[in-house]
Amino acid sequence: MKEHTFSIIKPDAMKARQAGEILSRLEKAGFEVVALRLRRLTPAEAEGFYYVHRERPFFRSLCDFMSSGPCITMVLESENAIARLREIMGATDPAKAAPGTIRGDLASSIEANCIHGSDAPETARFEIAYFFPGIELVRSER
Ligand code: ATP
Ligand code: MG
């Protein structure tokens, strides 16, 4: 079944000029980009987005990093989009991510790890509404 997921090309990847490479990998993996915006998160937006991690020791540093420069927020569509994106992203820690995955090939640290992807249908719904409020996504027939 076609599904939508939410993704962010994080500030480290933008700074390293890896956005094109990441978008190309996503397209080659069969994802359709169905919404996209270049933006710089405010610290408050980063805090709201990563609210589930508020008690974690890395929370402050993570929110500072996520608001440190521009990022690309997007909605991606494919069959089993949520699980497939998590697969091609690779493990959170690039040192543990398999070669061939985005994080395994491009990321530099467990914090600066290039890309975000929703981890479940409920989080995808929350995250899409958080960054694209009111958007009506029509599943493409392409
Ligand atoms: P994301 O939610 O960004 O897709 P993830 O689901 O693989 O990543 P989470 O456990 O949700 O991993 O962590 C959210 C983000 O917080 C990570 O992507 C990373 O940027 C940062 N992070 C996670 N663990 C650590 C850590 N131990 N130290 C520093 N930053 C961390
Ligand atoms: Mg996560």
mmCIF file of C-alpha atoms and ligand atoms in Angstrom:
data_model
loop_
_atom_site.group_PDB
_atom_site.id
_atom_site.type_symbol
_atom_site.label_atom_id
_atom_site.label_comp_id
_atom_site.label_asym_id
_atom_site.label_seq_id
_atom_site.Cartn_x
_atom_site.Cartn_y
_atom_site.Cartn_z
ATOM 1 C CA MET A 1 0.000 0.000 0.000
ATOM 2 C CA LYS A 2 1.237 3.488 -0.852
ATOM 3 C CA GLU A 3 2.116 5.385 2.270
ATOM 4 C CA HIS A 4 3.472 8.802 3.247
ATOM 5 C CA THR A 5 6.410 9.454 5.537
ATOM 6 C CA PHE A 6 8.109 12.606 6.783
ATOM 7 C CA SER A 7 11.808 13.308 6.358
ATOM 8 C CA ILE A 8 14.334 16.043 7.100
ATOM 9 C CA ILE A 9 17.665 16.589 5.376
ATOM 10 C CA LYS A 10 19.435 17.817 8.509
ATOM 11 C CA PRO A 11 21.677 20.923 8.809
ATOM 12 C CA ASP A 12 24.929 18.888 8.704
ATOM 13 C CA ALA A 13 24.013 17.430 5.298
ATOM 14 C CA MET A 14 22.961 20.870 3.999
ATOM 15 C CA LYS A 15 26.279 22.339 5.129
ATOM 16 C CA ALA A 16 28.218 19.493 3.494
ATOM 17 C CA ARG A 17 26.242 20.022 0.229
ATOM 18 C CA GLN A 18 24.873 16.497 0.393
ATOM 19 C CA ALA A 19 21.223 17.496 -0.202
ATOM 20 C CA GLY A 20 21.376 16.658 -3.916
ATOM 21 C CA GLU A 21 23.018 13.310 -3.238
ATOM 22 C CA ILE A 22 20.391 12.435 -0.614
ATOM 23 C CA LEU A 23 17.453 13.480 -2.842
ATOM 24 C CA SER A 24 18.958 11.477 -5.688
ATOM 25 C CA ARG A 25 19.242 8.381 -3.486
ATOM 26 C CA LEU A 26 15.614 8.812 -2.372
ATOM 27 C CA GLU A 27 14.393 9.145 -5.967
ATOM 28 C CA LYS A 28 16.434 6.152 -7.103
ATOM 29 C CA ALA A 29 14.956 4.148 -4.226
ATOM 30 C CA GLY A 30 11.502 4.864 -5.697
ATOM 31 C CA PHE A 31 10.235 7.643 -3.419
ATOM 32 C CA GLU A 32 8.110 10.469 -4.833
ATOM 33 C CA VAL A 33 8.671 13.850 -3.201
ATOM 34 C CA VAL A 34 5.107 15.076 -2.578
ATOM 35 C CA ALA A 35 5.900 18.149 -0.406
ATOM 36 C CA LEU A 36 9.168 19.977 0.194
ATOM 37 C CA ARG A 37 10.311 23.134 1.951
ATOM 38 C CA LEU A 38 13.693 24.630 2.693
ATOM 39 C CA ARG A 39 13.570 26.211 6.145
ATOM 40 C CA ARG A 40 15.561 27.003 9.242
ATOM 41 C CA LEU A 41 13.969 25.603 12.396
ATOM 42 C CA THR A 42 13.698 27.853 15.414
ATOM 43 C CA PRO A 43 14.917 26.246 18.661
ATOM 44 C CA ALA A 44 11.248 26.073 19.753
ATOM 45 C CA GLU A 45 10.252 24.244 16.552
ATOM 46 C CA ALA A 46 13.088 21.738 17.063
ATOM 47 C CA GLU A 47 12.025 21.224 20.703
ATOM 48 C CA GLY A 48 8.403 20.573 19.677
ATOM 49 C CA PHE A 49 9.456 18.176 16.950
ATOM 50 C CA TYR A 50 11.772 16.141 19.209
ATOM 51 C CA TYR A 51 9.490 16.473 22.280
ATOM 52 C CA VAL A 52 9.585 12.680 22.865
ATOM 53 C CA HIS A 53 13.314 13.033 23.580
ATOM 54 C CA ARG A 54 12.934 15.914 26.083
ATOM 55 C CA GLU A 55 14.296 13.872 29.023
ATOM 56 C CA ARG A 56 17.312 12.521 27.103
ATOM 57 C CA PRO A 57 20.770 13.923 27.949
ATOM 58 C CA PHE A 58 21.361 14.901 24.298
ATOM 59 C CA PHE A 59 18.095 16.859 23.930
ATOM 60 C CA ARG A 60 19.528 20.402 24.313
ATOM 61 C CA SER A 61 22.441 19.691 21.977
ATOM 62 C CA LEU A 62 20.111 18.023 19.432
ATOM 63 C CA CYS A 63 17.756 21.036 19.353
ATOM 64 C CA ASP A 64 20.702 23.448 19.007
ATOM 65 C CA PHE A 65 22.066 21.346 16.136
ATOM 66 C CA MET A 66 18.702 21.084 14.367
ATOM 67 C CA SER A 67 18.270 24.884 14.499
ATOM 68 C CA SER A 68 21.907 25.641 13.573
ATOM 69 C CA GLY A 69 21.262 26.134 9.854
ATOM 70 C CA PRO A 70 18.826 25.487 7.034
ATOM 71 C CA CYS A 71 17.288 22.073 6.510
ATOM 72 C CA ILE A 72 14.871 20.539 4.014
ATOM 73 C CA THR A 73 11.574 19.201 5.342
ATOM 74 C CA MET A 74 9.666 16.878 3.041
ATOM 75 C CA VAL A 75 6.925 14.326 2.644
ATOM 76 C CA LEU A 76 7.820 11.196 0.696
ATOM 77 C CA GLU A 77 5.529 8.635 -0.833
ATOM 78 C CA SER A 78 6.121 4.987 -1.761
ATOM 79 C CA GLU A 79 4.960 1.492 -0.952
ATOM 80 C CA ASN A 80 5.739 0.939 2.752
ATOM 81 C CA ALA A 81 7.381 4.369 2.831
ATOM 82 C CA ILE A 82 7.962 4.487 6.598
ATOM 83 C CA ALA A 83 9.863 1.200 6.903
ATOM 84 C CA ARG A 84 11.661 1.608 3.567
ATOM 85 C CA LEU A 85 12.983 5.064 4.434
ATOM 86 C CA ARG A 86 14.252 3.793 7.812
ATOM 87 C CA GLU A 87 16.033 0.996 5.931
ATOM 88 C CA ILE A 88 17.838 3.222 3.444
ATOM 89 C CA MET A 89 18.689 5.792 6.168
ATOM 90 C CA GLY A 90 20.583 3.174 8.198
ATOM 91 C CA ALA A 91 21.175 3.035 11.954
ATOM 92 C CA THR A 92 21.075 6.226 14.056
ATOM 93 C CA ASP A 93 24.811 5.954 14.766
ATOM 94 C CA PRO A 94 26.652 6.124 11.417
ATOM 95 C CA ALA A 95 29.415 3.931 12.889
ATOM 96 C CA LYS A 96 26.797 1.158 13.144
ATOM 97 C CA ALA A 97 24.977 1.938 9.882
ATOM 98 C CA ALA A 98 25.515 -0.502 7.028
ATOM 99 C CA PRO A 99 27.565 0.573 3.992
ATOM 100 C CA GLY A 100 25.224 1.677 1.213
ATOM 101 C CA THR A 101 22.838 3.391 3.626
ATOM 102 C CA ILE A 102 22.640 7.213 3.689
ATOM 103 C CA ARG A 103 23.995 7.478 7.240
ATOM 104 C CA GLY A 104 26.550 4.715 6.680
ATOM 105 C CA ASP A 105 27.977 6.482 3.637
ATOM 106 C CA LEU A 106 27.515 10.189 4.427
ATOM 107 C CA ALA A 107 26.976 10.946 8.135
ATOM 108 C CA SER A 108 29.652 12.065 10.564
ATOM 109 C CA SER A 109 28.292 11.434 14.092
ATOM 110 C CA ILE A 110 25.365 10.010 16.064
ATOM 111 C CA GLU A 111 23.964 13.556 16.338
ATOM 112 C CA ALA A 112 24.935 14.955 12.921
ATOM 113 C CA ASN A 113 23.450 12.013 11.039
ATOM 114 C CA CYS A 114 22.176 13.663 7.828
ATOM 115 C CA ILE A 115 18.565 12.595 7.722
ATOM 116 C CA HIS A 116 15.422 12.064 9.776
ATOM 117 C CA GLY A 117 12.626 9.624 8.964
ATOM 118 C CA SER A 118 9.370 8.963 10.810
ATOM 119 C CA ASP A 119 9.402 5.715 12.779
ATOM 120 C CA ALA A 120 5.687 4.747 12.755
ATOM 121 C CA PRO A 121 2.348 5.697 11.122
ATOM 122 C CA GLU A 122 1.291 7.844 14.128
ATOM 123 C CA THR A 123 4.582 9.746 14.169
ATOM 124 C CA ALA A 124 4.433 10.244 10.388
ATOM 125 C CA ARG A 125 0.943 11.751 10.758
ATOM 126 C CA PHE A 126 2.072 14.010 13.622
ATOM 127 C CA GLU A 127 5.264 15.120 11.861
ATOM 128 C CA ILE A 128 3.581 15.864 8.503
ATOM 129 C CA ALA A 129 0.923 17.962 10.271
ATOM 130 C CA TYR A 130 3.604 19.670 12.403
ATOM 131 C CA PHE A 131 5.607 20.942 9.436
ATOM 132 C CA PHE A 132 2.937 21.095 6.715
ATOM 133 C CA PRO A 133 -0.212 22.120 8.632
ATOM 134 C CA GLY A 134 -3.386 21.861 6.604
ATOM 135 C CA ILE A 135 -1.695 20.189 3.629
ATOM 136 C CA GLU A 136 -3.839 17.815 1.629
ATOM 137 C CA LEU A 137 -1.683 15.089 0.164
ATOM 138 C CA VAL A 138 -3.204 13.247 -2.737
ATOM 139 C CA ARG A 139 -1.525 9.912 -3.310
ATOM 140 C CA SER A 140 -0.033 10.079 -6.773
ATOM 141 C CA GLU A 141 -0.907 7.577 -9.475
ATOM 142 C CA ARG A 142 2.486 7.938 -11.144
HETATM 143 P P1 ATP B 1 15.511 10.509 13.717
HETATM 144 O O1 ATP B 1 14.358 10.562 14.708
HETATM 145 O O2 ATP B 1 16.211 11.843 13.562
HETATM 146 O O3 ATP B 1 15.068 9.928 12.394
HETATM 147 P P2 ATP B 1 16.419 8.041 14.858
HETATM 148 O O4 ATP B 1 14.964 7.693 14.899
HETATM 149 O O5 ATP B 1 17.347 7.117 14.131
HETATM 150 O O6 ATP B 1 16.618 9.490 14.247
HETATM 151 P P3 ATP B 1 16.224 8.798 17.638
HETATM 152 O O7 ATP B 1 16.515 7.869 18.751
HETATM 153 O O8 ATP B 1 14.809 9.162 17.338
HETATM 154 O O9 ATP B 1 16.978 8.232 16.328
HETATM 155 O O10 ATP B 1 17.067 10.130 17.929
HETATM 156 C C1 ATP B 1 16.707 11.352 17.307
HETATM 157 C C2 ATP B 1 17.977 12.071 16.912
HETATM 158 O O11 ATP B 1 18.655 12.470 18.090
HETATM 159 C C3 ATP B 1 19.007 11.231 16.160
HETATM 160 O O12 ATP B 1 18.755 11.137 14.774
HETATM 161 C C4 ATP B 1 20.274 11.999 16.429
HETATM 162 O O13 ATP B 1 20.355 13.184 15.603
HETATM 163 C C5 ATP B 1 20.069 12.419 17.885
HETATM 164 N N1 ATP B 1 20.632 11.431 18.819
HETATM 165 C C6 ATP B 1 20.150 10.187 19.090
HETATM 166 N N2 ATP B 1 20.909 9.566 20.006
HETATM 167 C C7 ATP B 1 21.903 10.440 20.325
HETATM 168 C C8 ATP B 1 23.019 10.408 21.203
HETATM 169 N N3 ATP B 1 23.267 9.337 21.961
HETATM 170 N N4 ATP B 1 23.832 11.499 21.252
HETATM 171 C C9 ATP B 1 23.586 12.586 20.486
HETATM 172 N N5 ATP B 1 22.546 12.698 19.642
HETATM 173 C C10 ATP B 1 21.714 11.636 19.554
HETATM 174 MG MG MG B 2 13.477 8.984 15.729
#
